[in-house]
mmCIF file of C-alpha atoms in Angstrom:
data_model
loop_
_atom_site.group_PDB
_atom_site.id
_atom_site.type_symbol
_atom_site.label_atom_id
_atom_site.label_comp_id
_atom_site.label_asym_id
_atom_site.label_seq_id
_atom_site.Cartn_x
_atom_site.Cartn_y
_atom_site.Cartn_z
ATOM 1 C CA MET H 562 -14.429 -10.109 -11.677
ATOM 2 C CA GLY H 563 -14.572 -11.833 -8.255
ATOM 3 C CA VAL H 564 -11.025 -10.625 -6.916
ATOM 4 C CA THR H 565 -11.965 -7.870 -4.470
ATOM 5 C CA GLU H 566 -13.759 -7.711 -1.312
ATOM 6 C CA ALA H 567 -16.308 -5.498 -1.242
ATOM 7 C CA ALA H 568 -16.342 -2.839 1.460
ATOM 8 C CA ARG H 569 -17.733 0.992 2.008
ATOM 9 C CA ILE H 570 -15.076 3.713 2.478
ATOM 10 C CA PRO H 571 -14.716 3.700 6.513
ATOM 11 C CA GLN H 572 -15.005 6.814 8.469
ATOM 12 C CA GLN H 573 -11.937 7.810 9.655
ATOM 13 C CA ARG H 574 -12.468 7.772 13.272
ATOM 14 C CA GLY H 575 -9.747 7.611 15.942
ATOM 15 C CA GLU H 576 -10.650 4.242 17.521
ATOM 16 C CA GLN H 577 -10.732 2.669 13.896
ATOM 17 C CA LEU H 578 -7.166 3.791 13.269
ATOM 18 C CA LEU H 579 -5.732 3.046 16.622
ATOM 19 C CA ASP H 580 -7.488 -0.603 16.677
ATOM 20 C CA SER H 581 -6.006 -0.960 13.293
ATOM 21 C CA ALA H 582 -2.602 -0.019 14.043
ATOM 22 C CA VAL H 583 -2.667 -2.398 17.077
ATOM 23 C CA ARG H 584 -3.876 -5.268 14.978
ATOM 24 C CA TYR H 585 -1.169 -4.728 12.101
ATOM 25 C CA ALA H 586 1.607 -4.651 14.779
ATOM 26 C CA GLU H 587 0.094 -7.696 17.110
ATOM 27 C CA GLU H 588 -1.614 -9.776 14.486
ATOM 28 C CA ARG H 589 0.944 -9.574 11.334
ATOM 29 C CA HIS H 590 4.210 -8.376 13.226
ATOM 30 C CA TRP H 591 4.359 -5.137 11.006
ATOM 31 C CA ASP H 592 6.016 -2.162 11.939
ATOM 32 C CA VAL H 593 3.684 0.760 12.218
ATOM 33 C CA PHE H 594 3.923 4.504 12.813
ATOM 34 C CA PRO H 595 1.971 7.385 12.747
ATOM 35 C CA GLY H 596 1.697 10.033 9.856
ATOM 36 C CA THR H 597 0.167 13.268 9.204
ATOM 37 C CA TRP H 598 -3.594 13.526 9.844
ATOM 38 C CA LEU H 599 -6.353 15.917 8.304
ATOM 39 C CA GLU H 600 -7.720 18.850 9.880
ATOM 40 C CA ALA H 601 -11.033 20.641 9.241
ATOM 41 C CA VAL H 602 -10.098 24.437 8.208
ATOM 42 C CA GLU H 603 -12.412 26.628 7.097
ATOM 43 C CA GLY H 604 -14.535 24.059 5.808
ATOM 44 C CA THR H 605 -12.211 22.205 3.951
ATOM 45 C CA GLN H 606 -9.860 19.155 5.029
ATOM 46 C CA ARG H 607 -6.379 19.919 5.167
ATOM 47 C CA CYS H 608 -3.041 17.886 5.735
ATOM 48 C CA SER H 609 -1.490 18.715 9.343
ATOM 49 C CA CYS H 610 1.638 19.466 7.391
ATOM 50 C CA GLY H 611 0.179 22.768 6.608
ATOM 51 C CA ASP H 612 1.372 22.408 2.911
ATOM 52 C CA LEU H 613 -1.904 24.085 1.061
ATOM 53 C CA ARG H 614 -0.291 22.027 -1.749
ATOM 54 C CA CYS H 615 0.277 18.862 -0.121
ATOM 55 C CA SER H 616 0.142 15.987 -2.666
ATOM 56 C CA LEU H 617 -1.083 13.071 0.208
ATOM 57 C CA PRO H 618 -3.081 15.152 2.669
ATOM 58 C CA GLY H 619 -3.195 13.234 5.968
ATOM 59 C CA ALA H 620 -1.111 10.139 4.521
ATOM 60 C CA HIS H 621 2.608 10.812 4.769
ATOM 61 C CA ALA H 622 5.253 10.577 7.438
ATOM 62 C CA ALA H 623 5.244 13.743 9.840
ATOM 63 C CA ARG H 624 8.480 13.492 10.437
ATOM 64 C CA PRO H 625 12.325 12.875 8.871
ATOM 65 C CA ASP H 626 13.347 10.191 11.451
ATOM 66 C CA TRP H 627 10.192 8.334 10.506
ATOM 67 C CA ALA H 628 12.049 5.141 10.448
ATOM 68 C CA ASN H 629 13.261 5.263 13.774
ATOM 69 C CA GLN H 630 9.686 5.876 15.097
ATOM 70 C CA ALA H 631 8.266 2.963 13.611
ATOM 71 C CA THR H 632 7.588 0.245 16.249
ATOM 72 C CA GLY H 633 6.340 -3.671 15.945
ATOM 73 C CA SER H 634 4.933 -3.221 19.670
ATOM 74 C CA ALA H 635 1.234 -3.379 20.037
ATOM 75 C CA THR H 636 2.024 -1.466 23.407
ATOM 76 C CA ALA H 637 3.769 1.112 21.548
ATOM 77 C CA ALA H 638 1.525 1.557 18.913
ATOM 78 C CA ARG H 639 -1.447 2.137 21.037
ATOM 79 C CA ARG H 640 0.427 4.857 22.810
ATOM 80 C CA LEU H 641 0.865 6.423 19.775
ATOM 81 C CA TRP H 642 -2.100 6.634 18.336
ATOM 82 C CA SER H 643 -3.788 7.604 21.648
ATOM 83 C CA MET H 644 -1.479 10.606 21.439
ATOM 84 C CA GLN H 645 -2.796 11.493 18.003
ATOM 85 C CA PRO H 646 -5.801 9.719 17.172
ATOM 86 C CA THR H 647 -6.497 10.435 13.986
ATOM 87 C CA ALA H 648 -2.835 10.266 12.457
ATOM 88 C CA SER H 649 -2.424 7.940 9.491
ATOM 89 C CA ILE H 650 -1.101 4.590 9.608
ATOM 90 C CA LEU H 651 1.947 4.134 7.503
ATOM 91 C CA LEU H 652 4.065 0.791 7.423
ATOM 92 C CA PRO H 653 7.609 0.862 6.495
ATOM 93 C CA THR H 654 8.910 -1.295 3.224
ATOM 94 C CA GLY H 655 11.910 -3.354 3.528
ATOM 95 C CA ARG H 656 11.260 -4.761 6.993
ATOM 96 C CA THR H 657 8.604 -7.796 7.082
ATOM 97 C CA PHE H 658 7.460 -7.098 3.518
ATOM 98 C CA ASP H 659 8.139 -4.951 0.303
ATOM 99 C CA ALA H 660 5.116 -3.805 -2.147
ATOM 100 C CA ILE H 661 4.822 -4.055 -5.686
ATOM 101 C CA ASP H 662 3.085 -0.756 -6.782
ATOM 102 C CA VAL H 663 1.040 -0.865 -10.362
ATOM 103 C CA SER H 664 -2.045 0.914 -11.530
ATOM 104 C CA GLU H 665 -5.172 -0.176 -10.262
ATOM 105 C CA SER H 666 -6.423 -1.339 -14.000
ATOM 106 C CA SER H 667 -3.044 -3.681 -14.547
ATOM 107 C CA GLY H 668 -3.592 -5.074 -10.472
ATOM 108 C CA PHE H 669 -7.028 -5.770 -11.227
ATOM 109 C CA LEU H 670 -5.778 -7.580 -14.346
ATOM 110 C CA ALA H 671 -2.975 -9.277 -12.589
ATOM 111 C CA LEU H 672 -5.307 -10.476 -9.808
ATOM 112 C CA ALA H 673 -7.831 -12.088 -12.072
ATOM 113 C CA ARG H 674 -4.744 -14.115 -14.113
ATOM 114 C CA MET H 675 -3.457 -15.112 -10.682
ATOM 115 C CA GLU H 676 -6.532 -16.471 -9.234
ATOM 116 C CA ARG H 677 -6.819 -18.498 -12.653
ATOM 117 C CA MET H 678 -3.355 -19.671 -12.197
ATOM 118 C CA GLY H 679 -3.830 -20.490 -8.495
ATOM 119 C CA LEU H 680 -0.856 -18.546 -7.476
ATOM 120 C CA PRO H 681 -0.265 -17.511 -3.616
ATOM 121 C CA LEU H 682 -0.977 -14.202 -2.802
ATOM 122 C CA GLY H 683 -0.356 -11.676 0.212
ATOM 123 C CA PRO H 684 -2.603 -8.781 1.067
ATOM 124 C CA VAL H 685 -3.258 -6.041 -1.686
ATOM 125 C CA THR H 686 -4.275 -2.533 -1.172
ATOM 126 C CA CYS H 687 -6.185 -0.312 -3.361
ATOM 127 C CA THR H 688 -5.146 3.737 -2.656
ATOM 128 C CA PRO H 689 -7.569 6.641 -3.977
ATOM 129 C CA ASP H 690 -5.110 7.445 -6.573
ATOM 130 C CA ARG H 691 -5.804 4.681 -8.424
ATOM 131 C CA ARG H 692 -2.742 2.356 -7.349
ATOM 132 C CA MET H 693 -2.682 -1.211 -6.370
ATOM 133 C CA LEU H 694 0.149 -2.426 -3.958
ATOM 134 C CA PHE H 695 0.731 -6.120 -3.598
ATOM 135 C CA PHE H 696 2.742 -7.383 -0.352
ATOM 136 C CA VAL H 697 5.392 -9.494 -0.916
ATOM 137 C CA LEU H 698 8.848 -10.936 0.922
ATOM 138 C CA PRO H 699 11.343 -8.319 1.652
ATOM 139 C CA GLY H 700 14.210 -8.307 -1.172
ATOM 140 C CA ALA H 701 11.719 -7.644 -4.225
ATOM 141 C CA ALA H 702 12.997 -3.860 -4.585
ATOM 142 C CA LEU H 703 16.279 -5.123 -5.498
ATOM 143 C CA LYS H 704 15.367 -7.692 -7.561
ATOM 144 C CA VAL H 705 12.254 -6.730 -9.569
ATOM 145 C CA PRO H 706 14.323 -4.694 -12.473
ATOM 146 C CA ASP H 707 16.298 -7.672 -13.103
ATOM 147 C CA LEU H 708 13.162 -10.219 -12.822
ATOM 148 C CA ILE H 709 11.338 -7.750 -15.481
ATOM 149 C CA SER H 710 14.457 -7.856 -17.679
ATOM 150 C CA LYS H 711 14.417 -11.649 -17.733
ATOM 151 C CA LEU H 712 11.095 -11.669 -18.773
ATOM 152 C CA GLY H 713 11.837 -9.479 -22.096
ATOM 153 C CA TRP H 714 10.721 -5.966 -21.061
ATOM 154 C CA ALA H 715 12.971 -2.773 -19.853
ATOM 155 C CA PRO H 716 12.301 -1.996 -16.623
ATOM 156 C CA SER H 717 11.478 1.629 -17.226
ATOM 157 C CA SER H 718 8.520 0.764 -19.782
ATOM 158 C CA LEU H 719 6.166 -0.766 -17.255
ATOM 159 C CA ASP H 720 4.011 1.247 -14.540
ATOM 160 C CA LEU H 721 5.375 -1.091 -11.958
ATOM 161 C CA VAL H 722 7.682 -0.247 -9.015
ATOM 162 C CA ALA H 723 9.020 -2.332 -6.230
ATOM 163 C CA ARG H 724 8.931 -0.213 -2.924
ATOM 164 C CA GLY H 725 11.484 -1.376 -0.135
ATOM 165 C CA GLU H 726 14.038 -0.445 2.257
ATOM 166 C CA GLY H 727 13.514 3.806 3.073
ATOM 167 C CA HIS H 728 9.751 3.489 1.646
ATOM 168 C CA TYR H 729 6.446 3.268 3.502
ATOM 169 C CA VAL H 730 2.759 2.725 2.305
ATOM 170 C CA ALA H 731 -0.432 3.966 3.859
ATOM 171 C CA ALA H 732 -2.629 1.295 5.260
ATOM 172 C CA PRO H 733 -6.135 0.766 5.701
ATOM 173 C CA PRO H 734 -8.489 2.695 6.618
ATOM 174 C CA THR H 735 -6.238 6.083 5.988
ATOM 175 C CA ARG H 736 -7.705 8.758 4.356
ATOM 176 C CA VAL H 737 -5.954 10.765 1.546
ATOM 177 C CA GLY H 738 -7.547 14.325 1.667
ATOM 178 C CA GLY H 739 -11.001 14.316 0.206
ATOM 179 C CA HIS H 740 -10.162 11.445 -2.296
ATOM 180 C CA GLY H 741 -11.331 8.367 -0.188
ATOM 181 C CA ALA H 742 -9.660 6.084 1.801
ATOM 182 C CA VAL H 743 -7.128 2.999 1.122
ATOM 183 C CA GLN H 744 -8.860 -0.110 1.411
ATOM 184 C CA TRP H 745 -8.003 -3.888 1.159
ATOM 185 C CA ALA H 746 -8.451 -5.551 -2.208
ATOM 186 C CA ARG H 747 -7.166 -8.852 -0.177
ATOM 187 C CA ARG H 748 -7.168 -8.418 3.232
ATOM 188 C CA PRO H 749 -4.702 -9.966 5.775
ATOM 189 C CA THR H 750 -5.748 -13.058 6.902
ATOM 190 C CA PRO H 751 -4.554 -16.355 8.426
ATOM 191 C CA ALA H 752 -4.475 -17.929 4.697
ATOM 192 C CA ASN H 753 -1.931 -15.284 3.578
ATOM 193 C CA ARG H 754 0.233 -14.942 6.754
ATOM 194 C CA TRP H 755 3.262 -16.255 4.684
ATOM 195 C CA LEU H 756 3.976 -13.806 1.766
ATOM 196 C CA PRO H 757 4.585 -14.730 -1.481
ATOM 197 C CA ASP H 758 8.365 -14.032 -3.196
ATOM 198 C CA ALA H 759 8.575 -11.569 -6.109
ATOM 199 C CA ASP H 760 9.383 -14.064 -8.403
ATOM 200 C CA GLU H 761 5.962 -15.896 -8.167
ATOM 201 C CA LEU H 762 4.015 -12.489 -9.143
ATOM 202 C CA ILE H 763 5.963 -10.744 -11.465
ATOM 203 C CA SER H 764 5.255 -12.423 -14.357
ATOM 204 C CA PRO H 765 1.342 -11.811 -14.236
ATOM 205 C CA LEU H 766 1.943 -8.167 -12.969
ATOM 206 C CA ALA H 767 4.588 -7.416 -15.692
ATOM 207 C CA TYR H 768 2.356 -9.033 -18.180
ATOM 208 C CA ALA H 769 -0.683 -6.860 -16.771
ATOM 209 C CA CYS H 770 1.268 -3.615 -17.236
ATOM 210 C CA ALA H 771 2.237 -4.091 -20.499
ATOM 211 C CA ARG H 772 -0.879 -5.454 -21.835
ATOM 212 C CA ASP H 773 -2.832 -2.656 -19.979
ATOM 213 C CA PRO H 774 -4.462 0.013 -22.416
ATOM 214 C CA ALA H 775 -3.879 2.894 -20.022
ATOM 215 C CA ALA H 776 -0.580 2.178 -19.058
ATOM 216 C CA ALA H 777 0.482 2.016 -23.050
ATOM 217 C CA ARG H 778 -0.841 5.601 -23.629
ATOM 218 C CA MET H 779 0.987 6.830 -20.617
ATOM 219 C CA ARG H 780 4.316 4.980 -22.264
ATOM 220 C CA GLN H 781 3.204 6.519 -25.746
ATOM 221 C CA GLY H 782 2.982 10.017 -24.527
ATOM 222 C CA ARG H 783 6.384 9.589 -22.547
ATOM 223 C CA GLY H 784 7.699 8.600 -25.606
ATOM 224 C CA GLY H 785 8.426 5.112 -24.652
ATOM 225 C CA GLY H 786 7.835 2.090 -26.288
#
């Protein structure tokens, strides 16, 4: 559809993670903090947290006080990843950005429509569990439910969630177990340094979620309308 940037899944080498974490802090002024990492155990990759049933192996917070660990200093980021080079890169939401989380199929539908409409876009990630996260100005998590209601949908009827204060997202090239790596669908560039407001993107995102056949089947399975 001409809306993604082709990229191979990168190997999660320590230098890539360190360089990326430093770049996010230095160039984008995003807070970053190191999460868990993957360890090779008996020929398989397991999360450093030790939970054999971990739902996000190698890609979740390693400490309960992660919010206090997050830093916007490139020097501090370099020090943190030098201590644990294979740690995942996690970005707290609710600070310099919030993230609107939708299914991958809905996200691609929305991207195509936004492109046709000429809407401004911030960075967008794709995750191995087939989700897409649209970076928007902080405050989105508080107002998205009301924005959806004003468009005529019940917020609970759409597979759309805004992540704000108290949450975080994984950043490329973080790998999630053996499922693959988080990748950019829209990379951070000088052109998208200024993030859009949720108001600007919510209509095409909500419309795509409502039209997405896969999401519709999920709603029917839950007994929703």
